[in-house]
CSV table of C-alpha atoms in Angstrom, one decimal:
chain,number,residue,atom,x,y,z
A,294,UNK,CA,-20.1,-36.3,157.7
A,295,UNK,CA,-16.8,-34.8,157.0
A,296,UNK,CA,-13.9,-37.4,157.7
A,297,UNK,CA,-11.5,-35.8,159.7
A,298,UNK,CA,-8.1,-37.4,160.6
A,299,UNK,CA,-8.0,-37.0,164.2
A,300,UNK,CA,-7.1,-39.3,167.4
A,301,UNK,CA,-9.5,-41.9,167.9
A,302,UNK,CA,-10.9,-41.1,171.5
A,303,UNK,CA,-11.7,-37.5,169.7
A,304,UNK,CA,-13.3,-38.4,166.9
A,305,UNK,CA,-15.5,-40.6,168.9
A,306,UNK,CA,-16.4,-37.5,171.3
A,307,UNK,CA,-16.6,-35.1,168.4
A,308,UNK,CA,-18.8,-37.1,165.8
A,309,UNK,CA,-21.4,-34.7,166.2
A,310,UNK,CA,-19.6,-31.8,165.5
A,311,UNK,CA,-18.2,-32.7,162.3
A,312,UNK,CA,-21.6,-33.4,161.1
A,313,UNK,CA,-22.9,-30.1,161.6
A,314,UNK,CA,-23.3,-27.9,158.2
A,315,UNK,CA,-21.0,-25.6,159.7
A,316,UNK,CA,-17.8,-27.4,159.9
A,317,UNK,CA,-18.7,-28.8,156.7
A,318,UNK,CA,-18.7,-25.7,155.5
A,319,UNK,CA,-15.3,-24.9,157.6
A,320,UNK,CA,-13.4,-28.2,155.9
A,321,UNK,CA,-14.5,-26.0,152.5
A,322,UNK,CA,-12.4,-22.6,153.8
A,323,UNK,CA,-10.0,-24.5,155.2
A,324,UNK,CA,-9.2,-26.6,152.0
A,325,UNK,CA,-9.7,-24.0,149.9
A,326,UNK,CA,-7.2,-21.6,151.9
A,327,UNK,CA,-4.6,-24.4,151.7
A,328,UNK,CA,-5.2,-23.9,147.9
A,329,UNK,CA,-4.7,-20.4,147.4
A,330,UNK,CA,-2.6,-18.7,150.0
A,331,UNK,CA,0.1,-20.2,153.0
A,332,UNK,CA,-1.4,-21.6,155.8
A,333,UNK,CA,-0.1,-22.6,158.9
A,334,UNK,CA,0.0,-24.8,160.9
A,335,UNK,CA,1.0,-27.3,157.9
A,336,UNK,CA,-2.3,-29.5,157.5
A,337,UNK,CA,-1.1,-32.3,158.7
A,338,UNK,CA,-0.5,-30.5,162.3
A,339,UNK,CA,-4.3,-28.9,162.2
A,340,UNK,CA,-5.3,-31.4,165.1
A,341,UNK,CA,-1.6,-32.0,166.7
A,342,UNK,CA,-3.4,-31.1,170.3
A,343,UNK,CA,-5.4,-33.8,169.7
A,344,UNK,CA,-3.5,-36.3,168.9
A,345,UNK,CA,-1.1,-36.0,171.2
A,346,UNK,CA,-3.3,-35.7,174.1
A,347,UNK,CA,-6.0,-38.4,173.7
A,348,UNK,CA,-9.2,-37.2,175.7
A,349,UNK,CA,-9.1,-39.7,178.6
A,350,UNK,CA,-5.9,-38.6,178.7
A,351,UNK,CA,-6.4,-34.8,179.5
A,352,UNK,CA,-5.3,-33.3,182.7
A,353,UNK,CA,-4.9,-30.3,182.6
A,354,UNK,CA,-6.2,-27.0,179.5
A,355,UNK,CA,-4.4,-24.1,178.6
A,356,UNK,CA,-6.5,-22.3,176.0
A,357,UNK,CA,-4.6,-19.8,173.2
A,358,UNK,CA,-6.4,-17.9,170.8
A,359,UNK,CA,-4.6,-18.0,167.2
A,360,UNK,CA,-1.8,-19.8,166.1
A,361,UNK,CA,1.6,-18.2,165.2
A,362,UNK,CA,1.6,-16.8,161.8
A,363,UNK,CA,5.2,-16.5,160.7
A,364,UNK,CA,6.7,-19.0,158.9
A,365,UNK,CA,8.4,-22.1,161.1
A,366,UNK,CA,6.8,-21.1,164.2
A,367,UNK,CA,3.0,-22.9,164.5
A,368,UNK,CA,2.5,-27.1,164.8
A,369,UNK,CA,-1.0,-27.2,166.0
A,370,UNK,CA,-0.1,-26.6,169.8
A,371,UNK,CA,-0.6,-22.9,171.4
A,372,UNK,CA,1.8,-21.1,172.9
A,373,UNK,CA,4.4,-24.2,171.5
A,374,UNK,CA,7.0,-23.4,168.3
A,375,UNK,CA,8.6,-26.2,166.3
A,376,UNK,CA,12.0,-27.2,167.4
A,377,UNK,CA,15.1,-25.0,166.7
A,378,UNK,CA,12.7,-22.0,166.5
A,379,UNK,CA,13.3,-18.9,169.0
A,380,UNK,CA,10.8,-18.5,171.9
A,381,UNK,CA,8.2,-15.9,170.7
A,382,UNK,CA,7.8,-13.0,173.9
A,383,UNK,CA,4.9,-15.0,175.3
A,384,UNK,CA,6.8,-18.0,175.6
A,385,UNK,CA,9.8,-17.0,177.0
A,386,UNK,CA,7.5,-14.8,179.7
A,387,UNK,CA,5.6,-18.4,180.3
A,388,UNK,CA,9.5,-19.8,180.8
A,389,UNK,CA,10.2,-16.5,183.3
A,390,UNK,CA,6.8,-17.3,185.4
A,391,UNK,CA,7.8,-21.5,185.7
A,392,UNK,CA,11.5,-20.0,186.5
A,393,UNK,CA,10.1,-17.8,189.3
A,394,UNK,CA,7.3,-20.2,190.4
A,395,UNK,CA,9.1,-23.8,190.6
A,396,UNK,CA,12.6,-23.0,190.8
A,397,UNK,CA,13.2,-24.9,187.6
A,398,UNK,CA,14.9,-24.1,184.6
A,399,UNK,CA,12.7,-24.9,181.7
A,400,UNK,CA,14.2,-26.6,178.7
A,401,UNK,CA,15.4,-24.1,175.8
A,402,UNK,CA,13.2,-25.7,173.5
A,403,UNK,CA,10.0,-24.0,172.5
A,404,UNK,CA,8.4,-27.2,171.5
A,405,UNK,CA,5.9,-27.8,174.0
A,406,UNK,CA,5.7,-31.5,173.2
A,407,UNK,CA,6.9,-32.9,176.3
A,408,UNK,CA,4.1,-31.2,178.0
A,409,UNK,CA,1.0,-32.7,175.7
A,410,UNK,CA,2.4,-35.9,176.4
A,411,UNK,CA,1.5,-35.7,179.8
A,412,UNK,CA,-2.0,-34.2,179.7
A,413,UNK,CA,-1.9,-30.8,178.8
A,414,UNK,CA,-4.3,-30.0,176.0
A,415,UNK,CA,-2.5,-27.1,174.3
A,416,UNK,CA,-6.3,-25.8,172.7
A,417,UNK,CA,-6.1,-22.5,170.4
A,418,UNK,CA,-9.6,-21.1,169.7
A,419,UNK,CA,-8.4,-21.1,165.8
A,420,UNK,CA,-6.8,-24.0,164.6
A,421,UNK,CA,-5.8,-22.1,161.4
A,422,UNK,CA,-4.6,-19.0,160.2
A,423,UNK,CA,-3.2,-17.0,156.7
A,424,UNK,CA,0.7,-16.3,156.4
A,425,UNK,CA,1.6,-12.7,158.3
A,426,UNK,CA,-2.1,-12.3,158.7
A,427,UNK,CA,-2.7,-12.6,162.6
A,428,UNK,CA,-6.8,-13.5,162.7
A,429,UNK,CA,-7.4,-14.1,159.6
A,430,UNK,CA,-9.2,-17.9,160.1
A,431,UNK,CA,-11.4,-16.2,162.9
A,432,UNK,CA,-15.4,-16.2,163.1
A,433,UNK,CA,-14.8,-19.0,160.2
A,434,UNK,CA,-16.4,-22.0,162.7
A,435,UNK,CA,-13.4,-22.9,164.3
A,436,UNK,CA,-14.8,-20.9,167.6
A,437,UNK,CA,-18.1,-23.4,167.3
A,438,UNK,CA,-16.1,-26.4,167.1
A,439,UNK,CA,-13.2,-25.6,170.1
A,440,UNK,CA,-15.9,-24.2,172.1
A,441,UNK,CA,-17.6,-28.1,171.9
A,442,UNK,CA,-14.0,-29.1,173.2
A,443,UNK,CA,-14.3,-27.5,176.1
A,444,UNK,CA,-17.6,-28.2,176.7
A,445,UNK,CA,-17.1,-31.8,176.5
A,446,UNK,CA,-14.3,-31.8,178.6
A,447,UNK,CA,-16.2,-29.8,181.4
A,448,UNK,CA,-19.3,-31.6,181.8
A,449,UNK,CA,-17.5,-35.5,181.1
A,450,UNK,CA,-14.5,-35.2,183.0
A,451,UNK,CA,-13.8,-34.2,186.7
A,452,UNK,CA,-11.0,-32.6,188.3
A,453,UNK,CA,-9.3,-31.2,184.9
A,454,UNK,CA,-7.1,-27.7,185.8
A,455,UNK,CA,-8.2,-24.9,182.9
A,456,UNK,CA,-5.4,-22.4,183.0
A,457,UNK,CA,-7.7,-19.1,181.3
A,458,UNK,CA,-5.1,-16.2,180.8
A,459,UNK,CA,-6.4,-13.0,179.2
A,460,UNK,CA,-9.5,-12.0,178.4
A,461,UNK,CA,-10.1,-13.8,175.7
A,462,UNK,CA,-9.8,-17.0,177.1
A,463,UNK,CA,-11.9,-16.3,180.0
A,464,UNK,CA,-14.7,-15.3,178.2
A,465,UNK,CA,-14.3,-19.3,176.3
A,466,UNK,CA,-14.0,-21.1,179.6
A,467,UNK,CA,-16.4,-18.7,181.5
A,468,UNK,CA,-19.5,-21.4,181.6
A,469,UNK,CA,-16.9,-24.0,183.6
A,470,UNK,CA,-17.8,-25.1,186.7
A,471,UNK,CA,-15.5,-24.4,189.1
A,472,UNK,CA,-16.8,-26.8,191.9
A,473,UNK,CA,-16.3,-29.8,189.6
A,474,UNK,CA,-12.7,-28.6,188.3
A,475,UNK,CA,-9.9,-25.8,188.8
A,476,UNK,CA,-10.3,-22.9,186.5
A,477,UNK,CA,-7.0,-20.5,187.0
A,478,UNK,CA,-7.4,-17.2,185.5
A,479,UNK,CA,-5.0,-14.1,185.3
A,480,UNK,CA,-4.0,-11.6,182.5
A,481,UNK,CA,-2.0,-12.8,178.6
A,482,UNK,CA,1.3,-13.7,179.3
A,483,UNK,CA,2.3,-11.3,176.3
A,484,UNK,CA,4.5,-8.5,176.5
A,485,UNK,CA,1.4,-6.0,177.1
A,486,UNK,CA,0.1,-7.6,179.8
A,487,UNK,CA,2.4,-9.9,181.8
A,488,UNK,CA,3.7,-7.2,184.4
A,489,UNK,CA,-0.3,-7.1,185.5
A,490,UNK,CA,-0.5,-10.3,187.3
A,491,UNK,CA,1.0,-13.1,184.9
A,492,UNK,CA,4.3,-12.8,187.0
A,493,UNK,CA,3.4,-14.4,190.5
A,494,UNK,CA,0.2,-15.9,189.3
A,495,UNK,CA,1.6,-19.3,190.9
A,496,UNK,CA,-0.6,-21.5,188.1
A,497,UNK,CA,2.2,-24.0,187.6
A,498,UNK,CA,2.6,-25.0,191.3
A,499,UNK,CA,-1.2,-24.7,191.6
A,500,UNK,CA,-1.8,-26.7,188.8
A,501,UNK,CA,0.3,-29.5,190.4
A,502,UNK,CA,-0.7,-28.9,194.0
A,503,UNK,CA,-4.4,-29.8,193.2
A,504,UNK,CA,-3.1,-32.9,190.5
A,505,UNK,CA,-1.3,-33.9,193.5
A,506,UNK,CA,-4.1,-33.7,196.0
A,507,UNK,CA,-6.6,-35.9,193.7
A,508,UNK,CA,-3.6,-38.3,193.5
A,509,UNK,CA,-2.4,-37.8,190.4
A,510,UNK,CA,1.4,-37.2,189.0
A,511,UNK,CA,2.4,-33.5,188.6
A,512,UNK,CA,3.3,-32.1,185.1
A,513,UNK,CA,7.0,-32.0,185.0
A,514,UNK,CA,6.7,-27.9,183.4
A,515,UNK,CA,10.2,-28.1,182.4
């Protein structure tokens, strides 16, 4: 079993997974990667989702793809830059749609931080990826081992929101059950796509409307 350094509640859930011959032969890429060429995020961040969002934690699942691949930007959260960092197009059109939805005015900051700590599982498919080479870490077993996230969350937890935009995401979440939690879908909030249902999607409000209705505290999206 490959020892991974992960939160607690996690590694408990995912024990299985890491002793499957494929991520042990995922740790192998990974580390050898780390050798050769720059990865991001830094290894210290590759489980950052994680451990700032214990399991019994988890409210609510926004599910990326790949992380950012420029230098500065990625920490192991999609969607979320480090601090100081400007707010890549899909970002700042996330920003424009909790603008338009709430009525709030998000914080400047990128980092996306503030929401982990309060439930949201910020879950790219790949957990890794080569400098300037967008994909690169894909079909290497990090798919098999998100794809167990999910599913764990699904079927062990009730009432979790799954926030599936783009295609890509929906075809990851498509086995959910959507009587047991709320699964949003609409188009990327990239550049390409965001004019085609992104804006006005509502997801924010209806994330915290259906929180609200089980009793729980809305996500301040701010």
């Amino acid at each position: 079993m490959v020892d991974v350094r992960i939160e607690q509640s996690w590694k408990s859930k995912l024990a299985k997974e890491f002793e499957q011959d494929y991520f042990a032969g995922l740790t192998d890429f990974v580390r050898e990667e780390y050798r050769q060429y720059t990865i991001y995020p830094p290894g210290r961040l590759i489980f950052n989702a994680f451990d700032l969002c214990p399991f019994e934690q988890v409210r609510v699942v926004i599910l990326g793809q790949d992380p950012y691949h420029e230098p500065g930007q990625a920490h192991g959260l999609c969607f979320s830059v480090q601090e100081g960092v400007p707010l890549p197009p899909s970002l700042e059109n996330i920003f424009r749609e909790i603008r338009q939805d709430l009525g709030e005015e998000p914080l400047p900051s990128g980092n996306l931080e503030r929401w982990a700590r309060q439930g949201v599982l910020l879950l790219n498919a790949t957990l890794t990826v080569r400098a300037h080479r967008a994909g690169s870490h894909q079909n290497k077993g990090w798919e098999r081992f998100t794809d167990a996230v999910v599913h764990r969350l699904a079927e062990e937890k009730q009432g979790l929101v799954f926030l599936l935009w783009g295609a890509y995401a929906q075809r990851k979440g498509e086995f959910i059950d959507s009587n047991r939690h709320l699964v949003l879908k609409s188009v990327h909030p990239s550049p390409l796509s965001a004019y085609r249902g992104f804006f006005g999607n509502h997801h924010f409000s209806k994330t915290n409307q259906y929180l609200q209705s089980q009793g729980l505290d809305p996500i301040d999206w701010r």
